[in-house]
XYZ file of C-alpha atoms in Angstrom:
680
model
C 2.428 1.299 68.036
C -1.245 -0.460 68.439
C -0.326 -4.281 67.762
C -3.070 -5.625 65.542
C -4.025 -8.800 64.507
C -3.426 -10.168 60.944
C -6.466 -10.689 58.799
C -8.352 -7.504 60.745
C -9.169 -4.164 58.882
C -7.720 -0.565 60.121
C -8.056 2.157 58.619
C -5.087 4.558 57.193
C -4.348 8.186 56.312
C -2.149 8.118 52.761
C 0.119 9.885 55.419
C 0.742 6.769 57.339
C 1.627 4.341 54.503
C 4.707 3.137 52.359
C 5.114 0.953 49.490
C 7.310 -1.901 50.334
C 9.941 -3.184 48.781
C 8.506 -7.115 48.889
C 5.360 -6.146 46.442
C 5.353 -8.523 44.308
C 4.486 -5.875 41.645
C 8.121 -4.969 40.464
C 7.447 -4.004 37.207
C 5.890 -0.390 37.489
C 3.525 1.512 34.610
C 4.347 4.745 33.577
C 1.618 6.425 34.093
C -1.198 6.038 37.053
C -4.163 4.028 35.536
C -6.699 6.290 34.511
C -9.204 3.893 34.257
C -8.522 2.668 38.017
C -8.313 6.561 38.670
C -12.557 6.848 37.441
C -13.220 3.990 39.471
C -12.379 5.430 42.903
C -13.582 8.548 41.816
C -16.524 6.999 41.391
C -17.362 4.513 43.505
C -14.494 4.293 45.666
C -12.517 2.513 47.262
C -13.635 -0.846 46.894
C -10.608 -2.982 47.641
C -8.398 -2.917 50.883
C -5.130 -2.546 50.740
C -2.485 -5.417 51.873
C -0.479 -3.565 54.329
C 2.017 -4.290 57.685
C 3.632 -2.108 60.750
C 6.919 -0.942 59.223
C 9.949 -2.029 61.251
C 12.264 0.807 60.086
C 9.538 3.494 59.727
C 8.490 3.819 63.708
C 4.139 4.944 62.993
C 4.487 3.802 59.120
C 2.271 1.329 57.588
C 4.120 -1.097 54.234
C 2.276 -1.887 51.773
C 2.599 -5.201 50.310
C -0.278 -5.415 47.321
C -2.240 -2.705 46.325
C 0.413 -0.529 44.834
C -1.763 0.479 41.990
C -4.633 1.565 44.419
C -2.171 3.712 45.865
C -0.500 5.790 43.654
C -4.880 6.407 42.100
C -5.605 7.532 45.557
C -2.178 9.887 45.784
C -3.005 11.090 42.956
C -6.849 12.226 43.920
C -5.845 13.590 46.997
C -3.582 15.322 45.206
C -6.807 16.953 42.476
C -8.571 17.357 45.911
C -11.023 14.889 45.641
C -9.978 13.058 49.500
C -8.966 15.236 51.846
C -5.019 15.150 53.128
C -6.705 13.379 56.023
C -8.961 11.197 54.754
C -8.479 7.622 55.873
C -8.533 4.034 54.175
C -9.607 0.767 54.701
C -6.607 -1.253 54.584
C -5.833 -4.983 56.154
C -3.382 -6.700 58.346
C -1.416 -8.681 56.027
C 1.160 -11.482 58.429
C 4.065 -10.701 59.638
C 6.187 -13.625 58.589
C 7.532 -13.211 54.962
C 6.962 -16.571 53.257
C 2.878 -16.173 54.958
C 3.160 -12.401 53.292
C 4.379 -12.833 49.917
C 2.228 -15.728 49.781
C -0.786 -13.961 50.088
C 0.336 -10.749 48.025
C 0.752 -12.848 45.274
C -2.349 -14.721 45.549
C -4.067 -11.654 45.642
C -2.153 -10.250 42.576
C -2.464 -13.988 40.904
C -4.523 -15.395 41.576
C -7.546 -12.806 40.890
C -9.658 -14.204 38.035
C -10.126 -11.374 35.701
C -13.339 -11.031 33.614
C -14.289 -12.602 30.545
C -14.629 -10.379 27.937
C -17.474 -10.477 27.099
C -18.983 -10.661 30.811
C -17.420 -7.369 30.532
C -18.947 -5.577 27.358
C -21.963 -7.197 28.855
C -22.111 -5.371 32.311
C -21.523 -2.107 30.304
C -24.214 -3.066 28.759
C -26.551 -3.191 31.320
C -25.837 0.075 32.629
C -26.704 1.204 29.196
C -30.099 -1.038 30.521
C -30.486 1.399 33.847
C -30.600 4.422 31.414
C -26.782 5.877 32.259
C -26.080 7.750 29.195
C -22.163 7.012 27.346
C -21.108 9.819 28.765
C -21.853 9.207 32.357
C -20.245 5.710 31.841
C -17.537 6.970 30.295
C -16.803 9.785 33.336
C -17.299 5.861 35.517
C -14.587 4.336 33.388
C -12.173 6.829 32.597
C -12.750 6.057 29.358
C -13.733 7.333 25.648
C -17.006 7.839 24.711
C -16.308 5.317 21.718
C -14.555 3.033 23.315
C -17.615 2.877 25.595
C -20.247 2.382 22.612
C -17.431 -0.516 20.988
C -18.250 -2.283 24.325
C -22.059 -1.719 24.636
C -21.940 -2.782 20.689
C -20.378 -6.237 21.584
C -22.039 -6.164 24.323
C -25.762 -6.144 22.703
C -24.331 -7.862 20.172
C -26.998 -10.716 18.998
C -26.633 -13.848 21.586
C -25.296 -16.097 19.093
C -22.041 -13.928 18.687
C -22.049 -13.411 22.126
C -22.077 -17.064 22.895
C -19.655 -18.026 20.459
C -17.984 -15.320 22.219
C -17.534 -17.047 25.434
C -17.309 -20.218 24.715
C -13.676 -19.765 22.339
C -15.748 -20.535 19.419
C -14.569 -16.854 17.599
C -12.040 -13.980 17.965
C -12.540 -11.059 19.646
C -11.776 -9.409 16.268
C -14.381 -11.712 14.304
C -17.149 -10.690 17.040
C -16.049 -6.894 16.798
C -16.781 -7.530 12.833
C -20.822 -8.443 13.663
C -20.953 -6.292 16.725
C -20.120 -3.270 13.830
C -23.234 -4.159 11.930
C -26.084 -2.665 13.549
C -28.585 -4.750 12.160
C -28.672 -8.191 14.360
C -31.471 -9.849 12.148
C -28.303 -9.522 10.356
C -25.396 -10.757 12.319
C -27.375 -13.511 13.439
C -28.578 -14.849 9.783
C -24.603 -14.839 8.552
C -23.343 -16.118 11.762
C -26.089 -19.585 11.510
C -24.722 -19.306 7.440
C -21.132 -19.531 8.184
C -21.194 -21.751 11.508
C -23.167 -24.542 9.537
C -20.648 -24.709 6.351
C -17.737 -21.928 6.752
C -14.819 -20.844 8.577
C -15.581 -17.162 10.431
C -12.542 -15.649 8.534
C -12.303 -11.945 8.782
C -13.027 -11.981 4.753
C -15.940 -14.282 4.730
C -17.584 -12.263 7.616
C -16.439 -8.892 6.454
C -18.108 -10.468 2.726
C -21.310 -11.811 3.715
C -22.290 -8.949 6.364
C -22.054 -6.437 3.834
C -22.406 -7.785 0.514
C -25.224 -5.293 -0.406
C -23.413 -2.342 0.721
C -20.577 -0.911 -0.817
C -17.384 0.167 1.299
C -16.620 3.738 1.412
C -13.200 3.077 0.682
C -14.294 1.749 -3.160
C -13.572 4.155 -6.102
C -16.907 4.477 -6.256
C -17.299 6.306 -3.099
C -14.252 8.404 -3.735
C -15.394 10.094 -6.851
C -19.422 10.547 -6.008
C -18.009 11.442 -1.866
C -19.541 10.641 0.978
C -20.825 13.743 1.751
C -22.653 14.154 -1.865
C -23.956 10.439 -0.738
C -25.468 11.447 2.803
C -25.939 14.563 1.768
C -28.797 12.867 -0.345
C -29.784 11.364 2.326
C -28.299 8.314 1.275
C -27.558 6.051 4.799
C -24.591 5.299 5.561
C -23.978 1.918 8.370
C -20.364 3.107 10.256
C -17.901 0.685 12.062
C -17.221 1.650 15.235
C -13.864 -0.178 15.616
C -12.565 1.050 12.036
C -12.762 4.198 10.157
C -14.805 2.574 7.591
C -18.560 2.940 6.283
C -20.578 1.056 4.388
C -23.461 2.402 2.081
C -26.230 0.366 1.860
C -28.516 3.007 -1.124
C -27.001 1.544 -3.939
C -29.153 2.864 -6.454
C -28.556 6.250 -4.857
C -25.183 5.568 -5.155
C -25.354 4.692 -8.965
C -27.234 7.674 -9.680
C -24.794 9.525 -7.931
C -22.029 8.372 -9.783
C -23.541 8.238 -13.241
C -25.073 11.955 -13.270
C -20.968 13.206 -11.974
C -19.910 11.249 -14.905
C -22.057 13.107 -17.155
C -20.896 16.466 -16.057
C -17.097 15.224 -16.868
C -18.212 13.958 -20.133
C -19.710 17.945 -20.800
C -16.606 19.354 -19.205
C -14.480 17.350 -21.556
C -16.757 17.691 -24.987
C -16.886 21.394 -24.411
C -13.158 20.877 -24.186
C -12.832 20.449 -27.357
C -12.780 16.523 -27.452
C -14.027 14.752 -30.110
C -15.629 12.083 -28.344
C -15.855 11.385 -24.831
C -16.565 7.777 -23.362
C -17.847 7.182 -19.252
C -17.520 3.469 -17.590
C -18.246 2.870 -14.202
C -14.871 1.781 -13.175
C -11.484 0.148 -14.946
C -11.653 -2.954 -16.824
C -8.600 -5.095 -18.153
C -9.867 -4.460 -22.137
C -10.856 -0.857 -21.278
C -7.768 0.764 -23.796
C -8.022 -2.239 -26.296
C -7.589 -1.380 -30.196
C -6.516 2.908 -29.592
C -3.914 4.428 -30.991
C -2.529 7.279 -29.062
C -1.398 10.686 -29.098
C 0.574 12.959 -26.591
C 0.507 16.875 -25.787
C 3.711 18.692 -24.805
C 4.408 18.728 -22.164
C 3.750 21.901 -20.065
C 7.297 23.245 -18.302
C 7.470 23.814 -14.823
C 7.062 27.479 -14.088
C 10.518 28.948 -12.802
C 9.019 29.245 -9.453
C 7.970 25.371 -9.263
C 10.692 24.300 -10.781
C 12.477 26.149 -7.828
C 10.411 24.990 -5.158
C 11.253 21.601 -6.171
C 14.805 22.013 -5.630
C 14.477 23.707 -1.984
C 11.971 20.535 -1.521
C 14.086 18.074 -2.207
C 17.045 19.277 -0.374
C 14.668 19.864 2.491
C 13.892 16.704 2.002
C 17.822 15.118 2.132
C 18.415 17.195 5.125
C 15.462 15.325 7.358
C 16.697 11.985 5.758
C 20.142 12.900 6.931
C 19.326 14.029 10.076
C 17.210 10.553 11.096
C 19.609 8.671 9.568
C 20.541 6.713 12.856
C 16.724 7.445 14.561
C 14.828 4.554 15.749
C 12.096 6.902 15.877
C 11.504 9.755 13.627
C 9.852 13.012 15.942
C 6.497 13.945 15.240
C 7.135 17.051 13.471
C 9.893 15.568 11.056
C 7.239 12.710 9.829
C 4.543 15.212 9.241
C 6.732 17.541 7.316
C 8.078 14.347 5.591
C 4.762 13.098 4.134
C 3.928 16.886 3.509
C 6.817 17.468 1.546
C 6.572 13.715 -0.647
C 2.854 15.051 -1.377
C 4.034 18.161 -2.316
C 6.471 16.693 -4.220
C 4.124 14.242 -5.929
C 2.210 17.331 -7.356
C 5.383 18.673 -9.006
C 6.810 15.608 -10.549
C 3.379 15.310 -12.395
C 3.644 15.814 -16.189
C 0.893 17.755 -17.573
C 0.711 17.705 -20.863
C -1.691 19.964 -23.558
C -3.238 19.570 -26.103
C -4.043 22.069 -29.380
C -7.407 22.184 -30.648
C -6.304 20.018 -33.926
C -5.637 16.477 -31.908
C -8.942 17.170 -30.242
C -10.606 17.212 -32.939
C -9.731 13.865 -34.143
C -9.241 12.115 -30.367
C -10.965 11.584 -27.477
C -11.142 10.284 -23.797
C -12.288 7.514 -21.902
C -12.968 7.912 -17.890
C -14.505 5.919 -14.822
C -14.118 6.386 -10.989
C -10.973 5.830 -9.049
C -9.098 6.286 -5.401
C -8.153 9.408 -6.650
C -11.473 10.256 -7.325
C -11.894 10.001 -11.424
C -9.113 8.844 -13.863
C -9.396 9.926 -17.735
C -7.673 8.665 -20.324
C -6.536 11.657 -23.034
C -6.030 11.426 -26.883
C -7.459 8.193 -27.945
C -7.833 7.830 -31.843
C -10.203 5.350 -32.991
C -9.599 3.415 -35.586
C -11.237 5.439 -37.936
C -9.060 8.096 -37.227
C -6.278 7.185 -38.445
C -5.955 8.600 -41.461
C -7.140 12.261 -39.500
C -4.209 11.844 -37.423
C -2.252 11.251 -40.229
C -3.024 13.801 -41.646
C -2.413 16.365 -38.899
C 0.782 15.117 -38.393
C 2.567 15.122 -42.043
C 3.633 18.745 -41.330
C 5.100 17.779 -38.734
C 9.325 17.300 -38.996
C 10.689 16.213 -36.095
C 13.194 16.533 -33.547
C 16.962 15.766 -34.293
C 16.243 14.489 -37.665
C 19.261 13.158 -39.520
C 20.405 11.477 -43.426
C 19.614 8.513 -44.369
C 23.238 7.568 -45.071
C 25.914 7.811 -41.996
C 26.527 4.398 -42.539
C 23.708 2.788 -43.068
C 22.740 0.001 -45.119
C 20.011 1.337 -47.921
C 20.213 -1.812 -49.389
C 19.201 -4.044 -46.985
C 22.263 -6.724 -48.279
C 23.690 -6.982 -44.429
C 20.549 -7.494 -42.345
C 21.809 -10.585 -40.166
C 25.357 -8.606 -39.616
C 25.351 -8.348 -35.735
C 24.381 -4.431 -34.534
C 26.244 -2.468 -32.289
C 24.145 -1.152 -29.364
C 22.603 1.816 -30.537
C 24.005 5.480 -29.225
C 20.166 6.146 -27.114
C 19.997 9.382 -25.117
C 20.593 8.681 -21.555
C 16.971 9.254 -20.589
C 15.743 6.768 -23.252
C 18.357 4.107 -21.981
C 16.468 5.165 -17.965
C 13.599 4.864 -19.210
C 13.928 1.348 -21.265
C 15.437 0.062 -18.033
C 11.580 1.016 -16.112
C 10.032 -0.706 -18.394
C 12.327 -3.415 -18.270
C 11.809 -4.185 -14.486
C 8.266 -3.313 -14.547
C 8.018 -6.480 -17.218
C 10.050 -8.676 -14.937
C 7.267 -7.345 -11.800
C 4.948 -8.298 -14.451
C 6.268 -11.568 -15.076
C 7.429 -11.670 -11.114
C 3.748 -11.574 -9.591
C 2.162 -14.678 -12.355
C 4.402 -16.622 -11.077
C 4.520 -16.905 -7.084
C 6.901 -20.378 -6.944
C 9.894 -18.165 -8.084
C 8.976 -14.984 -6.777
C 8.879 -16.749 -3.185
C 12.084 -18.815 -3.596
C 13.605 -15.251 -4.462
C 12.204 -13.518 -1.570
C 13.593 -17.124 1.163
C 17.180 -16.794 -1.131
C 17.321 -13.083 -0.184
C 16.752 -13.479 3.573
C 18.093 -16.691 4.476
C 21.026 -15.113 2.578
C 20.781 -12.420 4.796
C 21.438 -14.207 7.932
C 23.634 -17.153 6.628
C 26.081 -15.463 3.986
C 28.384 -13.005 4.066
C 28.743 -9.816 6.046
C 26.548 -6.888 4.740
C 25.509 -9.553 1.170
C 22.450 -7.681 -0.644
C 20.924 -9.302 -3.206
C 21.686 -5.918 -5.797
C 18.463 -5.545 -8.348
C 15.890 -5.422 -5.295
C 14.634 -3.150 -2.070
C 13.861 -6.247 -0.175
C 13.902 -5.938 3.138
C 11.383 -4.720 1.523
C 9.973 -1.392 0.627
C 8.251 -1.075 -2.401
C 10.693 0.436 -5.856
C 9.946 4.057 -6.996
C 9.120 3.482 -11.300
C 8.961 6.088 -12.700
C 9.492 7.734 -16.482
C 10.551 10.150 -18.552
C 8.385 9.974 -21.263
C 5.651 7.897 -21.782
C 2.851 6.409 -19.777
C 3.528 3.568 -18.044
C 0.428 2.529 -16.277
C -0.580 1.448 -19.875
C 1.562 -1.533 -20.544
C 0.882 -5.204 -20.566
C 2.239 -5.296 -17.157
C 0.408 -2.687 -16.197
C -2.697 -4.211 -17.029
C -1.054 -7.461 -15.507
C -0.849 -6.271 -12.403
C -3.487 -4.280 -11.941
C -5.931 -7.319 -12.780
C -3.669 -9.195 -9.799
C -4.020 -6.778 -7.513
C -7.371 -6.917 -7.670
C -7.741 -10.572 -6.566
C -5.947 -9.798 -3.346
C -6.470 -10.834 -0.202
C -5.281 -7.426 1.321
C -8.184 -6.940 3.374
C -6.258 -8.551 6.499
C -4.357 -5.461 6.461
C -6.492 -2.966 6.501
C -6.812 -0.807 9.569
C -5.701 -4.376 11.175
C -2.332 -4.317 14.401
C 0.890 -5.677 13.700
C -0.899 -8.992 15.437
C -4.261 -9.011 13.423
C -2.807 -9.104 10.203
C 0.553 -10.923 11.377
C -2.503 -13.642 12.584
C -4.744 -13.339 9.608
C -2.027 -13.517 6.959
C -0.827 -16.743 8.727
C -4.870 -17.961 8.312
C -4.492 -17.616 4.961
C -4.821 -20.403 2.550
C -1.283 -21.615 1.306
C -2.721 -20.359 -2.100
C -3.614 -16.668 -1.220
C -1.167 -16.005 0.951
C 1.445 -17.406 -1.770
C -0.474 -14.107 -4.356
C 0.308 -11.834 -1.699
C 3.647 -13.280 -1.190
C 4.696 -13.018 -4.913
C 3.013 -9.700 -5.714
C 4.924 -8.084 -2.833
C 7.887 -9.665 -3.774
C 7.172 -8.365 -7.624
C 7.200 -4.875 -6.090
C 10.181 -4.447 -5.022
C 11.768 -4.729 -8.713
C 13.936 -1.713 -9.573
C 15.011 -0.015 -12.522
C 17.262 -2.411 -14.271
C 20.176 -0.788 -15.893
C 22.262 -3.624 -15.469
C 23.084 -6.912 -16.115
C 25.386 -7.331 -12.907
C 22.137 -7.878 -10.797
C 20.221 -10.704 -8.697
C 17.504 -9.497 -10.595
C 18.686 -9.979 -14.407
C 19.797 -13.946 -13.183
C 16.614 -14.598 -11.672
C 14.678 -12.773 -15.315
C 16.923 -15.219 -17.782
C 16.105 -18.525 -15.682
C 12.328 -17.358 -16.061
C 13.036 -16.604 -19.443
C 10.688 -14.139 -19.846
C 10.054 -12.444 -23.205
C 9.757 -8.652 -22.854
C 7.260 -8.007 -25.558
C 4.524 -9.836 -23.473
C 4.944 -7.541 -20.864
C 5.541 -3.972 -23.711
C 6.405 -2.660 -26.405
C 7.420 0.434 -27.783
C 5.224 3.485 -28.239
C 5.681 6.559 -30.575
C 6.429 9.409 -27.685
C 8.497 6.153 -25.566
C 10.840 5.300 -27.528
C 10.405 5.897 -31.551
C 10.558 9.248 -31.141
C 13.394 9.886 -29.235
C 15.537 8.171 -31.342
C 17.490 9.025 -34.336
C 16.761 8.992 -37.800
C 19.603 6.650 -38.984
C 17.973 3.798 -36.121
C 14.165 4.188 -36.830
C 15.439 3.247 -40.695
C 17.804 0.235 -39.249
C 14.664 -1.209 -36.699
C 12.363 -0.620 -40.439
C 15.363 -3.122 -42.006
C 15.686 -5.701 -39.597
C 11.883 -6.011 -39.264
C 10.749 -5.583 -42.089
C 13.345 -5.962 -44.883
C 14.807 -3.303 -46.725
C 12.888 -4.027 -49.893
C 9.613 -3.428 -47.814
C 10.999 -0.619 -45.549
C 12.658 1.279 -48.567
C 8.570 0.836 -50.107
C 7.340 2.702 -47.017
C 9.345 5.282 -45.963
C 9.627 6.437 -49.891
C 13.418 5.173 -50.161
C 14.188 6.679 -46.662
C 13.850 9.898 -47.946
C 10.203 10.692 -45.318
C 10.379 13.022 -42.232
C 11.205 11.966 -39.288
C 8.259 12.398 -37.555
C 5.937 10.156 -40.682
C 9.188 7.286 -39.905
C 7.644 7.416 -36.135
C 3.913 7.269 -37.154
C 5.576 4.092 -39.334
C 7.755 1.930 -36.494
C 4.800 2.763 -34.233
C 2.513 1.943 -37.074
C 4.352 -1.427 -37.764
C 4.560 -2.571 -33.879
C 1.227 -1.679 -32.663
C -0.502 -4.071 -36.190
C -2.195 -1.198 -37.648
C -0.041 -1.039 -40.918
C -0.908 -4.081 -42.729
C 2.655 -6.375 -43.464
C 2.554 -10.448 -44.254
C 3.273 -12.924 -41.468
C 6.539 -13.463 -41.696
C 7.360 -9.653 -40.761
C 4.384 -9.354 -38.738
C 6.387 -11.962 -36.610
C 9.269 -10.252 -36.827
C 7.765 -6.964 -35.580
C 5.859 -8.580 -32.995
C 9.818 -9.814 -31.806
C 11.271 -7.264 -32.134
C 12.776 -5.060 -28.681
C 15.358 -2.153 -28.248
C 19.231 -3.842 -27.812
C 19.464 -4.430 -23.966
C 16.091 -5.136 -22.754
C 16.381 -9.481 -23.707
C 16.623 -10.521 -19.806
C 20.038 -11.886 -20.654
C 22.370 -14.295 -18.144
C 25.515 -12.723 -16.883
C 28.995 -13.677 -17.620
C 29.634 -17.211 -16.655
C 32.407 -16.225 -15.352
C 31.220 -13.358 -12.970
C 29.811 -15.486 -9.907
C 29.131 -12.920 -7.369
C 27.380 -10.831 -9.152
C 25.669 -8.999 -5.962
C 28.861 -6.772 -5.464
C 29.371 -5.892 -8.741
C 29.358 -2.224 -9.444
C 26.428 -1.227 -11.671
C 27.291 -0.129 -15.211
C 30.875 0.897 -14.319
C 31.775 -1.061 -17.689
C 31.768 1.088 -20.072
C 30.462 4.033 -21.518
C 27.456 5.639 -22.242
C 27.061 3.912 -25.803
C 30.299 3.033 -25.840
C 29.963 -0.687 -28.054
C 30.054 -3.612 -26.344
C 32.494 -5.895 -26.748
C 30.725 -9.140 -28.363
C 31.756 -12.660 -28.568
C 31.369 -14.989 -32.000
C 28.131 -16.103 -32.796
C 26.800 -13.695 -29.525
C 23.438 -12.621 -30.354
C 23.583 -8.640 -29.921
C 19.870 -8.740 -28.461
C 21.193 -9.815 -25.321
C 23.712 -6.952 -24.750
C 22.332 -5.299 -21.370
C 21.858 -1.088 -21.888
C 24.202 0.868 -20.083
C 23.708 1.753 -16.762
């Protein structure tokens, strides 16, 4: 083998090159660097390999640095881009191990990478020289979308590029500016924030698109982006996310109003007495209306069988992947598809009669699902018509006035045993109770945060497998559903909706884990507290027992269930027995008034249901004393009671095993029966 001087450049074929065990780059990528391959394919090998003669393989040269380039050359030769006899420039490195190692490290470490903005501006220069996006993508082994992203950053407003180069803004903030195609707007917003603000993603996005509507907005989901563009609407698309911004607000409003008018016409033709269309949801939108409900439409035998089959398949997928760290793409996609179909199969459908539609109406507005329609709303002036309509309804499960009920009202203050409610009703009451705590926690950040911190700390430092039963904290959103009634129509639901609209959820929109975390830390303390409070609130599960940590928290917060929920004819009164309805009347308005209103307790059950509903919702006039009693009343077990004082470790109690459903609880002398928890 010929002797070579250190620093000499020689040309060698790949057949004479082997990787050295002393190459400093020990951690190798799993695949060949596609960008490097594309660069060598386009412009050849621009940087020599560092080699020295092998002491163990005669005629071979060990590559001390340039291993990634060697792998790329081998791949290109295999593809036929280079011939097997092609020779490549190599630099002879020192034979002394110390000197060779130092030179190899210098080649890998001391070399300074391009600043991101230098990289982006280099792409912009290629564009200025006339190269197409497709040509640039091929040269650098990048996707055309990635090239367009780099070009937009390299062609951003000069003030934005300078700030990125000087480290005054992050790359994520620069991307927000670059995503806006209007350079003048970029510069105007940059200067406005630079002079008196903070470069947060929220402030930049808000100011850049203050006169535009995001494609994720409910009005766009309702109108649809396709319809807007078909009508000639202009759209600014963000290269760095899937978000688009609609800038023709007048056209968007016109399309919305036209589509709302179509919905109004459709519902009116369907027989509803009146239909109101609104631009969007408002907190007091449903205020002042009574409501009637259509008969639940039973699912067909085929749909019921499909639901059972899919739920069984879902359980199988969960069991199959119980110990798996990552699900396969096939299982993950199938799980999502099943969940989506089950949502449809579980949805409750109602059929209204022509007579019901003739005395009630609808309110509709754009929503994330396209359009939300609230059916069966009754105006104040139509209440008599509804009562006349339901006068002939005998109700279901109607019972006599006897059964041990005190008709004279002489014993109104006696302790009441927990009513023998049905299983479905007890389950729904527990759900409404959980929703009330959710709303209360969302309004009380200090308690929610303390609760969150306690659970997490106890999981780390407490007993093995310690957990606070009653929340889903690890964490995931609790799935609350009721069999009857409208969970979305409660006061708690309105409070939760209002709270959610004010949250800084924008920091998670399309952001990576690291970006979301950094954005979360950068939030103002009150913004972060509100996010945490709402997230903790969403973990509260169905409150079927007092033996839960959440029950303890709720009791200490001194929550009044009636601030968040009130019983309705559908959700409660129609689901209890006639003697229980009479007991409610006597408890709230007294025996004499109850007898008068219920025709001496001889009214039909359907009439009693309407009477109780009207009293609770203040549509039936009573004096102030009885109004206070009605406003304070809640079904037994709905109060947020304290756990038993001798039950210190409430986390580990089995929930709902102490008493059989409907059994009378053990009441200590003087105990308020209204605090008894619902049997599980």
